[in-house]
XYZ file of C-alpha atoms in Angstrom:
388
model
C 102.239 371.868 -7.714
C 105.553 373.161 -8.177
C 106.834 371.867 -4.798
C 105.487 368.317 -5.819
C 107.442 368.228 -8.970
C 110.567 369.178 -7.097
C 110.127 366.289 -4.670
C 109.708 363.880 -7.356
C 112.596 364.960 -9.132
C 114.761 364.763 -6.014
C 113.452 361.256 -5.258
C 114.145 359.672 -8.717
C 117.963 359.640 -8.335
C 117.675 357.713 -5.059
C 115.475 355.095 -6.810
C 117.953 354.648 -9.595
C 120.923 354.249 -7.133
C 118.951 351.477 -5.203
C 118.206 349.893 -8.446
C 121.675 349.947 -9.563
C 122.968 348.268 -6.213
C 120.367 345.424 -6.655
C 121.415 344.775 -10.287
C 125.017 344.555 -9.081
C 124.313 342.003 -6.423
C 122.350 339.818 -8.879
C 125.289 339.709 -11.232
C 127.876 338.630 -8.550
C 125.685 335.658 -7.333
C 126.207 333.281 -9.983
C 129.969 334.005 -9.822
C 130.059 332.544 -6.261
C 127.928 329.507 -7.187
C 130.337 328.651 -9.865
C 133.348 328.344 -7.674
C 134.972 324.685 -7.571
C 135.490 323.215 -4.038
C 138.577 321.556 -2.819
C 138.608 317.901 -1.671
C 141.371 315.706 -0.281
C 142.410 313.040 -2.809
C 144.576 310.001 -2.624
C 146.702 308.551 -5.341
C 146.446 304.907 -4.636
C 149.629 302.645 -4.833
C 150.385 298.923 -4.820
C 152.219 297.331 -1.962
C 153.136 294.160 -0.268
C 150.989 293.374 2.785
C 149.868 290.421 4.961
C 146.223 289.735 5.643
C 145.383 287.851 8.912
C 142.183 285.921 9.699
C 141.065 284.580 12.895
C 139.341 281.199 13.227
C 137.724 279.948 16.665
C 139.537 276.950 17.926
C 139.407 274.480 20.790
C 142.486 273.342 22.375
C 143.389 269.636 23.235
C 146.469 268.042 24.479
C 148.287 265.568 22.201
C 147.064 262.977 24.678
C 143.976 263.113 26.870
C 144.008 259.652 28.898
C 141.063 258.541 31.020
C 142.348 256.852 34.143
C 139.984 254.088 35.097
C 140.010 251.321 37.549
C 140.446 247.744 36.297
C 139.287 246.198 39.667
C 136.480 246.740 42.094
C 137.397 248.265 45.407
C 137.508 251.265 47.705
C 139.938 254.406 47.019
C 142.405 253.922 49.683
C 144.608 256.794 49.049
C 144.983 259.719 46.311
C 148.596 260.680 46.011
C 148.131 263.805 43.516
C 145.938 266.940 43.457
C 143.951 268.429 40.562
C 145.971 270.256 38.240
C 149.212 268.648 39.332
C 151.916 267.756 36.741
C 152.752 264.002 36.875
C 155.290 261.793 35.185
C 154.840 258.602 33.282
C 154.556 255.638 35.980
C 153.912 258.029 38.939
C 151.271 256.607 41.278
C 147.985 258.273 41.304
C 145.707 256.197 43.483
C 145.746 252.930 45.516
C 142.622 250.881 45.751
C 141.794 248.727 48.894
C 140.803 245.291 47.396
C 142.061 242.494 50.138
C 140.365 239.833 47.747
C 143.198 240.087 45.415
C 145.798 239.738 48.167
C 144.152 236.471 49.231
C 143.934 235.355 45.607
C 147.765 235.745 45.611
C 148.055 233.613 48.763
C 145.832 230.725 47.349
C 147.802 230.739 44.074
C 150.879 230.608 45.991
C 149.591 227.659 48.027
C 148.385 226.038 44.966
C 151.804 226.148 43.402
C 153.285 224.351 46.456
C 150.672 221.624 46.291
C 151.265 221.159 42.675
C 154.943 221.081 42.887
C 154.653 218.144 45.728
C 152.128 216.219 43.188
C 154.922 216.761 40.344
C 157.555 215.107 42.613
C 155.285 212.530 43.665
C 154.626 211.634 40.000
C 158.361 211.789 39.285
C 159.040 209.284 41.926
C 156.438 207.054 40.582
C 158.000 207.050 37.042
C 161.383 206.596 38.471
C 160.292 203.623 40.387
C 158.265 202.011 37.678
C 160.760 202.240 34.879
C 163.457 199.686 36.095
C 160.527 197.324 36.986
C 159.295 197.546 33.249
C 162.965 197.120 32.039
C 163.094 193.785 34.088
C 159.701 192.657 32.840
C 158.651 192.508 36.336
C 155.573 194.676 35.491
C 153.934 195.679 32.245
C 154.775 198.757 30.074
C 151.344 199.940 30.684
C 152.071 200.649 34.285
C 155.022 202.877 33.206
C 152.822 204.660 30.614
C 150.315 205.329 33.303
C 152.757 207.071 35.696
C 154.334 209.148 32.872
C 150.723 210.396 32.034
C 150.281 211.185 35.864
C 153.416 213.048 35.806
C 152.437 215.019 32.633
C 149.117 215.935 34.329
C 150.653 217.024 37.539
C 153.122 219.185 35.387
C 150.176 220.797 33.652
C 148.455 221.497 37.062
C 151.580 223.189 38.243
C 151.782 225.356 35.218
C 148.108 226.258 35.674
C 148.872 227.237 39.310
C 151.734 229.437 38.178
C 149.651 231.236 35.792
C 146.916 231.731 38.307
C 149.569 233.235 40.676
C 150.625 235.539 37.765
C 147.161 236.677 37.261
C 146.448 237.076 40.787
C 149.532 239.289 41.073
C 148.486 241.368 38.081
C 144.990 241.823 39.679
C 146.664 242.970 42.932
C 148.836 245.379 40.770
C 145.767 246.929 39.539
C 145.151 248.242 42.827
C 148.209 250.555 42.418
C 147.013 253.087 39.614
C 149.938 254.943 37.825
C 149.936 257.605 35.178
C 150.495 255.992 31.585
C 152.009 259.336 30.334
C 153.482 262.709 31.309
C 150.849 265.324 31.863
C 148.518 267.176 33.884
C 146.022 265.739 36.260
C 142.204 266.887 35.405
C 139.582 266.754 37.960
C 139.258 264.182 40.548
C 135.478 263.406 41.227
C 136.062 260.556 43.690
C 137.336 261.001 47.235
C 138.990 258.541 49.620
C 136.659 255.669 50.638
C 134.586 255.891 47.362
C 133.641 252.611 45.764
C 134.981 252.329 42.185
C 134.494 249.807 39.490
C 135.696 249.253 35.862
C 132.153 249.440 34.785
C 131.746 253.004 36.133
C 130.843 255.750 33.632
C 133.130 258.185 35.267
C 137.012 257.971 35.028
C 138.906 258.453 38.376
C 140.600 261.342 36.504
C 142.248 262.524 33.153
C 145.843 262.847 32.380
C 146.469 265.370 29.663
C 149.802 265.485 27.863
C 150.134 269.058 26.839
C 153.960 269.226 26.061
C 152.303 270.014 22.487
C 148.726 271.185 22.046
C 146.342 270.600 19.090
C 144.187 273.586 18.142
C 141.138 272.510 16.350
C 139.422 274.860 13.956
C 136.993 274.719 10.780
C 136.660 276.440 7.349
C 133.649 276.409 5.454
C 133.606 275.126 1.752
C 134.096 278.572 0.180
C 137.060 279.261 2.585
C 138.644 276.099 2.004
C 138.552 276.442 -1.560
C 140.144 279.954 -1.418
C 142.765 278.623 0.843
C 143.593 275.807 -1.580
C 143.636 278.155 -4.643
C 146.165 280.546 -2.815
C 148.456 278.056 -1.218
C 151.217 276.987 -3.566
C 151.527 273.063 -4.428
C 150.248 270.334 -6.948
C 148.569 268.369 -4.205
C 147.536 268.513 -0.713
C 150.695 267.178 0.676
C 152.641 269.778 -1.042
C 150.260 272.555 -0.089
C 150.660 271.486 3.678
C 154.505 272.068 3.373
C 153.865 275.526 2.102
C 151.264 276.650 4.528
C 153.074 279.579 6.628
C 153.186 279.245 10.416
C 150.163 280.377 11.900
C 149.683 282.157 15.298
C 147.402 281.765 18.473
C 145.282 284.419 20.017
C 144.323 283.436 23.465
C 140.850 284.101 25.202
C 142.029 287.346 26.645
C 143.033 288.805 23.232
C 146.672 288.351 23.819
C 148.898 286.572 21.423
C 150.625 283.274 22.282
C 154.491 283.441 22.192
C 155.020 280.332 20.019
C 153.846 279.987 16.345
C 152.445 276.791 15.181
C 151.762 274.729 12.188
C 148.974 273.399 10.244
C 149.600 269.649 10.075
C 146.117 268.108 9.287
C 143.039 268.956 7.034
C 140.013 266.723 6.992
C 139.471 265.172 3.821
C 135.493 265.148 4.364
C 133.322 268.135 4.687
C 130.762 267.772 7.373
C 127.236 267.705 5.574
C 125.737 269.155 8.737
C 127.875 272.164 9.217
C 129.231 272.549 5.582
C 132.815 272.850 6.929
C 136.033 270.943 7.252
C 138.217 270.401 10.310
C 141.801 271.525 10.431
C 144.405 270.992 13.127
C 147.270 273.159 14.170
C 150.061 272.116 16.554
C 151.702 274.316 19.141
C 154.629 273.632 21.423
C 153.731 274.349 25.005
C 156.836 274.642 27.141
C 155.596 276.753 29.710
C 152.264 274.580 30.009
C 150.149 277.854 29.526
C 147.884 276.053 27.223
C 145.489 273.752 28.581
C 143.203 270.931 27.161
C 139.431 272.312 26.584
C 140.584 275.929 26.416
C 139.338 278.198 23.706
C 141.429 280.319 21.505
C 141.655 281.565 17.668
C 144.112 280.497 15.169
C 145.370 283.376 13.041
C 146.386 282.501 9.704
C 148.496 284.839 7.627
C 148.001 285.409 3.896
C 150.840 287.326 2.099
C 149.973 289.547 -0.839
C 152.412 291.220 -3.305
C 151.338 294.326 -5.512
C 148.028 294.807 -3.583
C 146.047 297.946 -3.804
C 144.524 299.103 -0.542
C 141.967 301.809 -0.133
C 140.497 303.286 3.159
C 137.034 301.977 4.144
C 135.916 305.626 4.800
C 136.595 306.343 0.962
C 134.059 304.053 -0.025
C 130.207 304.012 -0.650
C 128.007 300.877 -0.023
C 125.211 300.795 -2.573
C 123.080 297.754 -2.839
C 125.813 295.193 -1.665
C 128.378 296.922 -3.800
C 131.160 299.302 -3.104
C 131.817 302.596 -5.009
C 134.569 305.146 -5.040
C 134.927 308.672 -6.751
C 137.826 308.498 -9.153
C 139.209 311.979 -9.995
C 140.760 312.407 -13.498
C 143.469 314.995 -14.490
C 140.817 317.744 -15.186
C 139.196 317.322 -11.517
C 136.124 315.658 -12.951
C 134.854 312.818 -10.709
C 133.317 309.492 -11.830
C 131.498 307.137 -9.545
C 133.108 303.657 -10.003
C 132.481 300.279 -8.623
C 135.316 298.489 -7.066
C 135.604 294.765 -6.106
C 137.116 293.978 -2.654
C 138.407 290.936 -0.779
C 136.308 289.589 2.001
C 139.294 290.108 4.418
C 140.230 293.555 5.300
C 143.454 294.935 6.446
C 142.545 296.923 9.451
C 140.482 299.907 8.259
C 141.388 299.274 4.589
C 139.956 297.199 1.977
C 141.992 295.187 -0.605
C 140.873 296.050 -4.103
C 140.551 293.208 -6.666
C 139.033 295.071 -9.579
C 138.063 298.686 -10.498
C 141.218 300.458 -9.712
C 144.840 300.448 -10.585
C 147.989 301.855 -9.067
C 148.033 305.751 -9.739
C 144.426 306.218 -9.861
C 143.085 309.071 -7.697
C 140.142 308.759 -5.392
C 138.330 311.197 -3.269
C 139.410 310.533 0.175
C 136.436 311.624 2.320
C 133.680 314.332 2.725
C 132.240 313.475 -0.709
C 128.595 313.042 0.700
C 127.299 316.057 -1.346
C 129.182 315.178 -4.630
C 127.398 313.966 -7.622
C 128.881 311.908 -10.606
C 130.433 314.050 -13.107
C 130.999 316.928 -10.788
C 134.317 318.925 -10.887
C 136.468 319.392 -7.797
C 139.853 320.891 -6.824
C 141.913 317.878 -5.945
C 144.354 318.267 -2.956
C 146.595 315.219 -3.102
C 147.328 313.889 0.405
C 150.591 312.267 1.343
C 150.175 308.449 0.758
C 152.695 307.656 3.470
C 150.490 309.469 6.047
C 147.263 307.719 4.911
C 148.840 304.309 4.808
C 150.890 304.737 8.010
C 148.395 302.658 10.121
C 149.249 299.312 8.021
C 152.760 300.152 7.362
C 153.533 300.356 11.182
């Protein structure tokens, strides 16, 4: 019994020590949980920036002229190839139409015959006039001779007109380019029968010294465009529209800037959009009719507030950010943004002002009203992407 009490007496201090260690750990745990975590914070600033919006466009030369025959015949010779650059008046095709050569010869012969008839009628008038003056014959004979001469002269004029018409038709067998430009596809070959009533043209000549880029804006975009462009009326606004650029099909930018010169006054009821036309010079003939591209319209903003897209939270179609006050407390704040973004940044229209601090990233576990330790980031490094 005495040994048992001794064992208990020795064991009690050990239990007391273990119990004391446990209580010590329990007291330290809450202290660790109350530590304030650090988060990167950005102090937003206002700046001048330019937004760019791309609109799909179709390119057309300032002139696209269908070349069609004006007479029936067979293609005798083709003087150009597809894609060739031609000058105004340069011959493109010749048509074999011998009937028009025959018409010229016939008209020429008819003129000779009519001239002979006129000469004979003049002789008759000259012969009759002195006889009438001497009262040998009646004046009626002179009037008849003069009417005959008048008729013969009219026949001569008609014959000459028919010769001109025949030569014009013969000239139509030689087809020339009406404008400077580039030859399109040539569906017909030498020997093909062509006609003015044919549905398909011989070719198309495109004048692409300047190129029109046609694109569309929907009704909302058009209203926004009108509100943000200075000018009391459409004519004044057209003068204030900045130069636009062209993005080619391969994603590269075109070297020459263009100008928006036309805005359709009607909105298409089927598409709900209006057509606009921008004009670009084309000295290197790089742009071709029928090609696709995108018109890029710049929009300059002063005192704009931009925030990184990664700093926002999308919730039910709205955007929120965590705003940090001077004590490190955060507040979930709704912000309004423009539809057009600047790279990976949103342009804020409401909810923030210059100098406000927002949590930059890593806020997935944060809750509204929590307290953090702000680590303010260098604004220049954050905005470096859009300032370069």
